[in-house]
Coordinates of C-alpha atoms in Angstrom, one line a residue:
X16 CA 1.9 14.3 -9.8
X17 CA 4.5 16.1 -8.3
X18 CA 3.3 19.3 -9.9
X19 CA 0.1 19.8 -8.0
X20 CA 2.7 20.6 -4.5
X21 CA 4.1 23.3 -6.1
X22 CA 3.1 26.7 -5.2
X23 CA 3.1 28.4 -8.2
X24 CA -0.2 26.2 -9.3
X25 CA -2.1 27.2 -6.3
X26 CA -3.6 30.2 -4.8
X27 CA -5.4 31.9 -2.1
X28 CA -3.5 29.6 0.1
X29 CA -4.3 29.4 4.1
X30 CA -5.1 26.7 6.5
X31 CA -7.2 27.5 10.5
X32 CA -6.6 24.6 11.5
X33 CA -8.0 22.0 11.5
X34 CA -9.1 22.8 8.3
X35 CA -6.7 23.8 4.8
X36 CA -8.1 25.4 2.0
X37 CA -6.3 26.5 -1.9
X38 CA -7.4 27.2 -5.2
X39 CA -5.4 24.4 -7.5
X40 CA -5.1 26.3 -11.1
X41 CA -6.0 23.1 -13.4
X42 CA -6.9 22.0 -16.8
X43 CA -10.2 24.1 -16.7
X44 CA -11.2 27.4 -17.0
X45 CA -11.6 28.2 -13.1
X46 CA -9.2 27.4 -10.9
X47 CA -10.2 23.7 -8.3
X48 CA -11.7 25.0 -5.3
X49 CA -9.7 22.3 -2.8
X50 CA -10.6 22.0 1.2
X51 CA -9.7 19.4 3.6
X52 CA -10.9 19.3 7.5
X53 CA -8.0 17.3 9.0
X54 CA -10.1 16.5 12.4
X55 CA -13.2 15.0 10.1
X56 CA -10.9 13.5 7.9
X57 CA -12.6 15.0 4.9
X58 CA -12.4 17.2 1.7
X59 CA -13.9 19.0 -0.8
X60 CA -12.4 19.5 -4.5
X61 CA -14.8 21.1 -7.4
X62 CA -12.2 19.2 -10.0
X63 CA -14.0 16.0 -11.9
X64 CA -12.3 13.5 -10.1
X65 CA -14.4 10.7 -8.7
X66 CA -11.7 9.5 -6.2
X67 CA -12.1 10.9 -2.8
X68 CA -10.2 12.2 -1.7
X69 CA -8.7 13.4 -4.7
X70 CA -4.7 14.1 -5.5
X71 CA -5.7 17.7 -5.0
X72 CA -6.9 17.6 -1.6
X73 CA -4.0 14.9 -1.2
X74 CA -1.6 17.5 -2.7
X75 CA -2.6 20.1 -0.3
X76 CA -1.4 18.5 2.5
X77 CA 1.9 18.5 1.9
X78 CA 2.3 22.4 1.3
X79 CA 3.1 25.0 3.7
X80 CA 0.5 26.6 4.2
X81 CA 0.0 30.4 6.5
X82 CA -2.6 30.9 8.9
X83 CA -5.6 33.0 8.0
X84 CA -9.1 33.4 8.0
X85 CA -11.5 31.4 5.7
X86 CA -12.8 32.4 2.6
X87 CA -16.7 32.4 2.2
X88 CA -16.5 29.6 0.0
X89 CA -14.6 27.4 3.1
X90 CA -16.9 29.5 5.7
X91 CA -19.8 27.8 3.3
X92 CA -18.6 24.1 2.9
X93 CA -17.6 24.1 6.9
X94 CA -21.0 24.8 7.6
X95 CA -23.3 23.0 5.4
X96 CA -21.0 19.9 7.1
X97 CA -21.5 21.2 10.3
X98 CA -25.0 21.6 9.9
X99 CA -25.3 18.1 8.2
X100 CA -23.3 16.8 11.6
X101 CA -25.5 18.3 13.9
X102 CA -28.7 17.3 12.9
X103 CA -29.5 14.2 15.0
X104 CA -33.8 14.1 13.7
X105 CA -34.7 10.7 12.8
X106 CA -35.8 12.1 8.9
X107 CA -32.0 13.6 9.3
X108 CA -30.7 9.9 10.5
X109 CA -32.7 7.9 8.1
X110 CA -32.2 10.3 4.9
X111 CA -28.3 10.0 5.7
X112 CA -28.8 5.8 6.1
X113 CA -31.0 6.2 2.2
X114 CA -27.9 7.3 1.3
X115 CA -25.3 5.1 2.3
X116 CA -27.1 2.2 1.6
X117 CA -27.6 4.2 -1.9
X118 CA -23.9 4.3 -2.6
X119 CA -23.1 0.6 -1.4
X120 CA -25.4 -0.3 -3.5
X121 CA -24.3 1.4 -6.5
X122 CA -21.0 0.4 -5.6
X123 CA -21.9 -3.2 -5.2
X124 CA -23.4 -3.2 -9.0
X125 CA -20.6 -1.5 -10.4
X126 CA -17.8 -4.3 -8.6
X127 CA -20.0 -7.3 -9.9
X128 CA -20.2 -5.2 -13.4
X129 CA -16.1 -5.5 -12.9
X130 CA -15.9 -8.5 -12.0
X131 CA -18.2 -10.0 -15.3
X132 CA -15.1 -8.1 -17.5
X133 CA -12.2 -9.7 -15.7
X134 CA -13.8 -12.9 -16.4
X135 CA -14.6 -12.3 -20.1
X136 CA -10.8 -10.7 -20.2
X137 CA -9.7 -14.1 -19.1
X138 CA -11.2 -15.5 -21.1
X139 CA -10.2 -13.7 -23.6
X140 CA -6.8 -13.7 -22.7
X141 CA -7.1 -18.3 -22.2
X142 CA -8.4 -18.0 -26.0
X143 CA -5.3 -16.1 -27.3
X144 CA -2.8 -18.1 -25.3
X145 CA -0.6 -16.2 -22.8
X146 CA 2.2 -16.4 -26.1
X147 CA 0.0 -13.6 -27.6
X148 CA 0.5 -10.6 -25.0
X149 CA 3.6 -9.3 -25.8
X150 CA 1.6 -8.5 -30.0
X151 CA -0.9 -6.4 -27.4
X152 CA -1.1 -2.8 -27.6
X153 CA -0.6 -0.7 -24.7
X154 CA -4.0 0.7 -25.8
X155 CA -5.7 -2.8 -25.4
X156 CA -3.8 -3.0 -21.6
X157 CA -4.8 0.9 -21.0
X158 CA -8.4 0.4 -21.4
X159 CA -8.7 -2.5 -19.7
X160 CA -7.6 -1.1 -16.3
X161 CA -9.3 2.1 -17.1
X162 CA -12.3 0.1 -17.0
X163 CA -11.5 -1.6 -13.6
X164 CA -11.4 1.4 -12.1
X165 CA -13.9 3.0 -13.6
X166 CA -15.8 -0.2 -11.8
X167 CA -14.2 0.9 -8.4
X168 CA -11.7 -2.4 -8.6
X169 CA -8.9 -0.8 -8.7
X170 CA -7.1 -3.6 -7.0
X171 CA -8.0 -5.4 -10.1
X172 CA -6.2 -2.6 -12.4
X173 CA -3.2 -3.1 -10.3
X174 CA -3.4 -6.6 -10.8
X175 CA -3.3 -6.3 -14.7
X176 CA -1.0 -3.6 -15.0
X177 CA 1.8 -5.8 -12.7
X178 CA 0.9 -8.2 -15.3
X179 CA 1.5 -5.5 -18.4
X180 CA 5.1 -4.9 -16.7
X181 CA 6.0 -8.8 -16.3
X182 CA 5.2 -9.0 -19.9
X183 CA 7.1 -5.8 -21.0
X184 CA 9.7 -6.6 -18.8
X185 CA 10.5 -10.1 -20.4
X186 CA 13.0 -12.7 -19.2
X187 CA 13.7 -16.4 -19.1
X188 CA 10.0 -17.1 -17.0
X189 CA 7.7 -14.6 -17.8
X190 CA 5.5 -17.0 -18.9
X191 CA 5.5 -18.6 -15.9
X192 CA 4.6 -15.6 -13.8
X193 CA 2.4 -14.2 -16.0
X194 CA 0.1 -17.4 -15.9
X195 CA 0.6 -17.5 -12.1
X196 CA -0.8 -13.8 -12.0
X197 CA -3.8 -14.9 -14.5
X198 CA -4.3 -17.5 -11.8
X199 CA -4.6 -15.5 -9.3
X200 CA -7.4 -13.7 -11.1
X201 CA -9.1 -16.3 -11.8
X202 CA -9.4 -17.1 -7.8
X203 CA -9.8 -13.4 -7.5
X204 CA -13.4 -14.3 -9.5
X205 CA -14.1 -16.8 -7.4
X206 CA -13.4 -15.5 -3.9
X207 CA -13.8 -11.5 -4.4
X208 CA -12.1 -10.2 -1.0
X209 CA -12.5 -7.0 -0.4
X210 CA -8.8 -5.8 0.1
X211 CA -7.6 -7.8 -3.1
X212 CA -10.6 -5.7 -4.9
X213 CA -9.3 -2.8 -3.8
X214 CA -12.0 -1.4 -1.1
X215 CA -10.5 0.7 1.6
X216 CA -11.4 0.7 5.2
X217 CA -11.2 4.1 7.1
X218 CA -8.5 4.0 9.3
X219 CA -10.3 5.7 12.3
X220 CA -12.7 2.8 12.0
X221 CA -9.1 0.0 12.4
X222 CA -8.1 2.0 15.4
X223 CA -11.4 1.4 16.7
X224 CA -11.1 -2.2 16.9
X225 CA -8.9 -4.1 19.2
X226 CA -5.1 -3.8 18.8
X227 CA -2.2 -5.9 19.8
X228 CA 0.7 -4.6 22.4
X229 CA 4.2 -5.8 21.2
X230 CA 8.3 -4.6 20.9
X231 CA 7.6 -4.2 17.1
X232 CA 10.6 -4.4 15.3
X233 CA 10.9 -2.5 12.2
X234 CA 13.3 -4.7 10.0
X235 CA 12.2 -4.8 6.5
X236 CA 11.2 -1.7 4.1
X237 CA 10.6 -1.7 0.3
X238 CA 9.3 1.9 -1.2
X239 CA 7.9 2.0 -4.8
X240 CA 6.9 4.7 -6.4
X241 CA 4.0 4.8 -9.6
X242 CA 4.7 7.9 -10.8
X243 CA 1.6 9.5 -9.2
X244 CA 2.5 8.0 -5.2
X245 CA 5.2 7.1 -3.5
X246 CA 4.4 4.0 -0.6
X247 CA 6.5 2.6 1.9
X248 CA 5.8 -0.7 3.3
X249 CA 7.6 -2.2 6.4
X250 CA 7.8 -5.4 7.4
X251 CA 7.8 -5.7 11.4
X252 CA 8.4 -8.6 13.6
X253 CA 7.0 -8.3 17.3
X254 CA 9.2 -10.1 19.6
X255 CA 6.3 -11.5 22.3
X256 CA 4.1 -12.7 19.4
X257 CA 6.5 -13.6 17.2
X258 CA 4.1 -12.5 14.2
X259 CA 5.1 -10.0 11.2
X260 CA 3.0 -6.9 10.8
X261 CA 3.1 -4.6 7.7
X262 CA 2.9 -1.2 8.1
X263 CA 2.0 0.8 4.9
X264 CA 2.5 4.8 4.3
X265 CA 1.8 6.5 1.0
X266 CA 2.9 10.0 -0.1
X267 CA 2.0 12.2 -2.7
X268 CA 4.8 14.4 -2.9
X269 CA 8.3 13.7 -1.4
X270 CA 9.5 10.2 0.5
X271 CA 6.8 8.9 2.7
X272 CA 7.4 8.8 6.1
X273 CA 7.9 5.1 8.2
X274 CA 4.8 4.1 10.1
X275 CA 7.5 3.5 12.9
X276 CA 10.8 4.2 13.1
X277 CA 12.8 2.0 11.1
X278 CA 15.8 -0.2 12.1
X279 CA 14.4 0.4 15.9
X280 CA 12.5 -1.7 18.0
X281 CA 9.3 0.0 19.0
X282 CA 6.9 -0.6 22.5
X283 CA 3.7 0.3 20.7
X284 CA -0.2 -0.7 20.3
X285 CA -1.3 -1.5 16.7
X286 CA -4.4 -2.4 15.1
X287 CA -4.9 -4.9 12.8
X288 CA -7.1 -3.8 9.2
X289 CA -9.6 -7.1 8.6
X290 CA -8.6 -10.3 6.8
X291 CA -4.7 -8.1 6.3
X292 CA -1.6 -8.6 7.9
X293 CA -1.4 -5.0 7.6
X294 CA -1.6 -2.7 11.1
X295 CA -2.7 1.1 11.6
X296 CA -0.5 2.5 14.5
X297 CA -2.4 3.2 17.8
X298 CA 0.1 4.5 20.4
X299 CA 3.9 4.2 19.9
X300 CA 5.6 4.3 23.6
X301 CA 8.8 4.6 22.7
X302 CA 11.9 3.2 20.5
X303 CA 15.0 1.7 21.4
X304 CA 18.1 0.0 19.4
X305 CA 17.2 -3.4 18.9
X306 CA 18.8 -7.0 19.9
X307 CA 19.4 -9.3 17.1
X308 CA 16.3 -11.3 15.8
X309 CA 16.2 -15.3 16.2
X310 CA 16.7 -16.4 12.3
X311 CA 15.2 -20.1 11.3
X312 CA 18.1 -22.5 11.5
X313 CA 17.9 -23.6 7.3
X314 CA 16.0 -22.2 4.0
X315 CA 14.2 -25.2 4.0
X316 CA 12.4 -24.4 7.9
X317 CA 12.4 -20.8 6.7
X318 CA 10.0 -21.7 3.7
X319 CA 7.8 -24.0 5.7
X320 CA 7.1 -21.5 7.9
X321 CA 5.3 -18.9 5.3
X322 CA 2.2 -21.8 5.2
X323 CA 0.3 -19.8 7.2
X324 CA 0.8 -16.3 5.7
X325 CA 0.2 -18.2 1.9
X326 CA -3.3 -19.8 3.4
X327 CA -4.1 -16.4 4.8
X328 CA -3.7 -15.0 1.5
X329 CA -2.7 -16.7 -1.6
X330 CA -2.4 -13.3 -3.7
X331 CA 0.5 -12.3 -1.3
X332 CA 3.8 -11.8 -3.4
X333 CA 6.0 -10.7 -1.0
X334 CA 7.4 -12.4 2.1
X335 CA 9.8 -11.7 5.4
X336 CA 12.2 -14.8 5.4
X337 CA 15.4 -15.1 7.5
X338 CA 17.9 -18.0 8.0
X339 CA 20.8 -18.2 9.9
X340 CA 24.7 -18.7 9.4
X341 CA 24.8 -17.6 5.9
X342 CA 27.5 -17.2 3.2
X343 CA 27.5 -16.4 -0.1
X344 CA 28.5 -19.2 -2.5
X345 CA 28.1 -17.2 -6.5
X346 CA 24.7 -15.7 -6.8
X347 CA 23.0 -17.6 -4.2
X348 CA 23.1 -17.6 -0.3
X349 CA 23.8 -20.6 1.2
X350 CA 23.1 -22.2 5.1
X351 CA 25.1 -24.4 6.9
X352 CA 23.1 -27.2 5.5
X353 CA 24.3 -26.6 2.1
X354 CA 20.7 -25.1 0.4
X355 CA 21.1 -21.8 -0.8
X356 CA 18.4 -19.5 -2.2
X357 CA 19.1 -16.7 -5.1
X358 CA 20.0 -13.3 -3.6
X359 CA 19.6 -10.1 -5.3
X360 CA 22.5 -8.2 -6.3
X361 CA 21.7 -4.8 -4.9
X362 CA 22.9 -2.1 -2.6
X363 CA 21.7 -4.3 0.5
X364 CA 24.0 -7.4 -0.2
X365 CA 27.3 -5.3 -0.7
X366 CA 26.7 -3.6 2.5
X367 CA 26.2 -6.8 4.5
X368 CA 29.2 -8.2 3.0
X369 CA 31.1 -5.4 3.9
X370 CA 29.8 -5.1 7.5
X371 CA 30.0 -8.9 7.8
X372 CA 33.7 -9.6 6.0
X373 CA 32.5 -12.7 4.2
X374 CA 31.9 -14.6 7.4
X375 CA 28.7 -16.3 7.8
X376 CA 25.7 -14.1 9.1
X377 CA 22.3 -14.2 10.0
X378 CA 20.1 -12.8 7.6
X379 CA 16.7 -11.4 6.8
X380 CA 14.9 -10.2 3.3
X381 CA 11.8 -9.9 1.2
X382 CA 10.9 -13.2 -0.9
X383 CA 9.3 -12.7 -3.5
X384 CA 9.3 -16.7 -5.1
X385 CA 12.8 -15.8 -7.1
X386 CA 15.6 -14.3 -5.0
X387 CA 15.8 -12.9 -1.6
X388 CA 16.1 -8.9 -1.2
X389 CA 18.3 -8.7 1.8
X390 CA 17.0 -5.8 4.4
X391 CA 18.9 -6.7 7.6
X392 CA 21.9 -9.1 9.2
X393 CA 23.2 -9.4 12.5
X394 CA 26.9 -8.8 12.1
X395 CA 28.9 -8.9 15.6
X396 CA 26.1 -9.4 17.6
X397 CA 24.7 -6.1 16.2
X398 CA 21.3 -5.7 14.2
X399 CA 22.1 -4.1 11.1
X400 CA 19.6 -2.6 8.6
X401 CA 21.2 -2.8 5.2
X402 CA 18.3 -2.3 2.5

């Protein structure tokens, strides 16, 4: 992936704004004709790729690109949109609704055509016994996602191939969560949301709907990368609503860049996407260092308080959970009631030891069923990010 943002693969660079154009030397004979109108939010790529937009167009982005004057081939594509855009006839309107309702439809077959495989690859799977995955190929596991995309589920190919690395990865309960995932896709049958599934929502269309005002503040952060894009996801808490938002950035080349600034606490408006805790960022009015966070007093109220987010959406594997007056006691960390929860043994927990000198803290991390990641403590009445 990271090869399609360097220059020497593309050509005939140039951008007038708002729109970016480059020729992307591939796999074929002729080089990818790539375009990208930033204000329309749309592209165009002559490479085979059925995903729009496509890691070309994606790729293009993130160059450097000198001002200049179109090509013809842009002049063309600029104007056949334009064109498309402008005419308002009712054949024009009507032809364009033939179409969408065209591709929602073929869309629509193509999920339920996905969704009949994950059941008979359950099934499958149930008749094996969950004992017989590690014997699997990576061939069997490959084509198996390749089909879920193929049926434009790809939140179902992310689904197996989480279940792939569990199995890969081993360990004492791998059996356990592997049979936990399979659950999951079994509701995942069943129920069919959208978001699980994979299907996107435009994010012009979630700043259209109504947002929520708050002092957002950015605590948590986790960045994975799949070795085609890097994400960041943070985990914010807004101190008038008291609810946790999650705000999600990918990137195809380099490290993605924080929805809002992290480790600060942020006056901005944010819109919520449907049936997701996650939030597209409206207007951000300014950031400030923040004050600590209130922590639940024990694990045990910390727990019962994710009820609402698990309801919401069983499939979630990873939670914001705090508790206050901490100390570490061996691998777990352990509240003044005497119940401790495993901690992970990473980067995050040396530095709040070190900022904390082995005094009990308040603390806040990801949980994701096993241990706690820690992201931030309040050491000296101070709001430290540490992960």
């Amino acid at each position: 992936m990271r090869t399609r943002a360097v220059p020497l693969r593309w050509q005939g660079l140039g951008k007038a704004l708002p729109v970016l154009w480059g020729l992307y030397t591939g796999s074929g004979s002729m080089p990818y004709r790539v375009c990208v109108d930033l204000a329309a939010g749309s592209a165009k790529c002559t490479c085979p790729s059925r995903k729009f937009p496509c890691k070309h167009a994606v790729a293009l982005q993130e160059l450097d690109l000198p001002d200049g004057s179109p090509p013809a081939w842009v002049q063309e594509w600029t104007s056949r949109r334009a064109a498309r855009e402008l005419d308002t006839s009712p054949e024009a309107v009507a032809r364009r609704a033939r179409s969408r309702e065209k591709t929602a439809a073929n869309r629509a077959a193509a999920m339920s055509s996905g969704i009949d495989g994950l059941r008979d690859w359950l099934l499958d799977v149930a008749s094996a016994g969950v004992a017989s995955l590690p014997g699997r190929p990576a061939s069997w596991w490959q084509a198996f996602t390749a089909r879920m995309i193929d049926a434009q589920v790809p939140g179902v190919a992310a689904a197996v191939a989480e279940i792939q690395e569990i199995v890969a990865r081993s360990g004492p309960s791998w059996t356990a969560d592997v049979a936990d995932r399979l659950g999951g896709l079994h509701l995942l049958c069943s129920v069919q949301p959208r978001s699980r599934l994979g299907v996107t929502v435009p994010e012009e269309s979630v700043r259209a709907s109504p947002g929520v005002s708050d002092r957002w503040v950015a605590l948590l952060r986790l960045e994975t990368d799949d070795g085609r894009v890097r994400t960041v996801r943070q985990w914010c808490w807004g101190r008038q609503t008291g609810r946790w938002v999650v705000a999600i950035r990918h990137s195809a080349v380099g490290a993605p860049v924080p929805l809002l600034p992290h480790g600060m606490e942020s006056s901005a408006l944010v819109h919520p996407y449907p049936g997701s805790d996650r939030v597209a960022l409206g207007e951000l009015a300014g950031s400030r260092t923040p004050d600590p966070v209130p922590a639940p007093k024990s694990w045990r109220a910390a727990l019962a308080s994710l009820e609402p987010m698990l309801v919401a959406d069983p499939w979630q594997r990873l939670f914001p959970l705090g508790c206050a007056s901490v100390r570490l006691c061996g691998t777990h960390l352990v509240d003044a009631s005497g119940s401790g929860l495993p901690v992970r043994d990473d980067g995050g927990l040396d530095l709040a030891l070190a900022l904390t000198g082995g005094a009990p803290f308040d603390c806040w991390g990801l949980w994701d069923g096993h241990s706690v990641r820690l992201g931030a403590v309040t050491a000296d009445g101070r709001l430290e990010v540490v992960g």
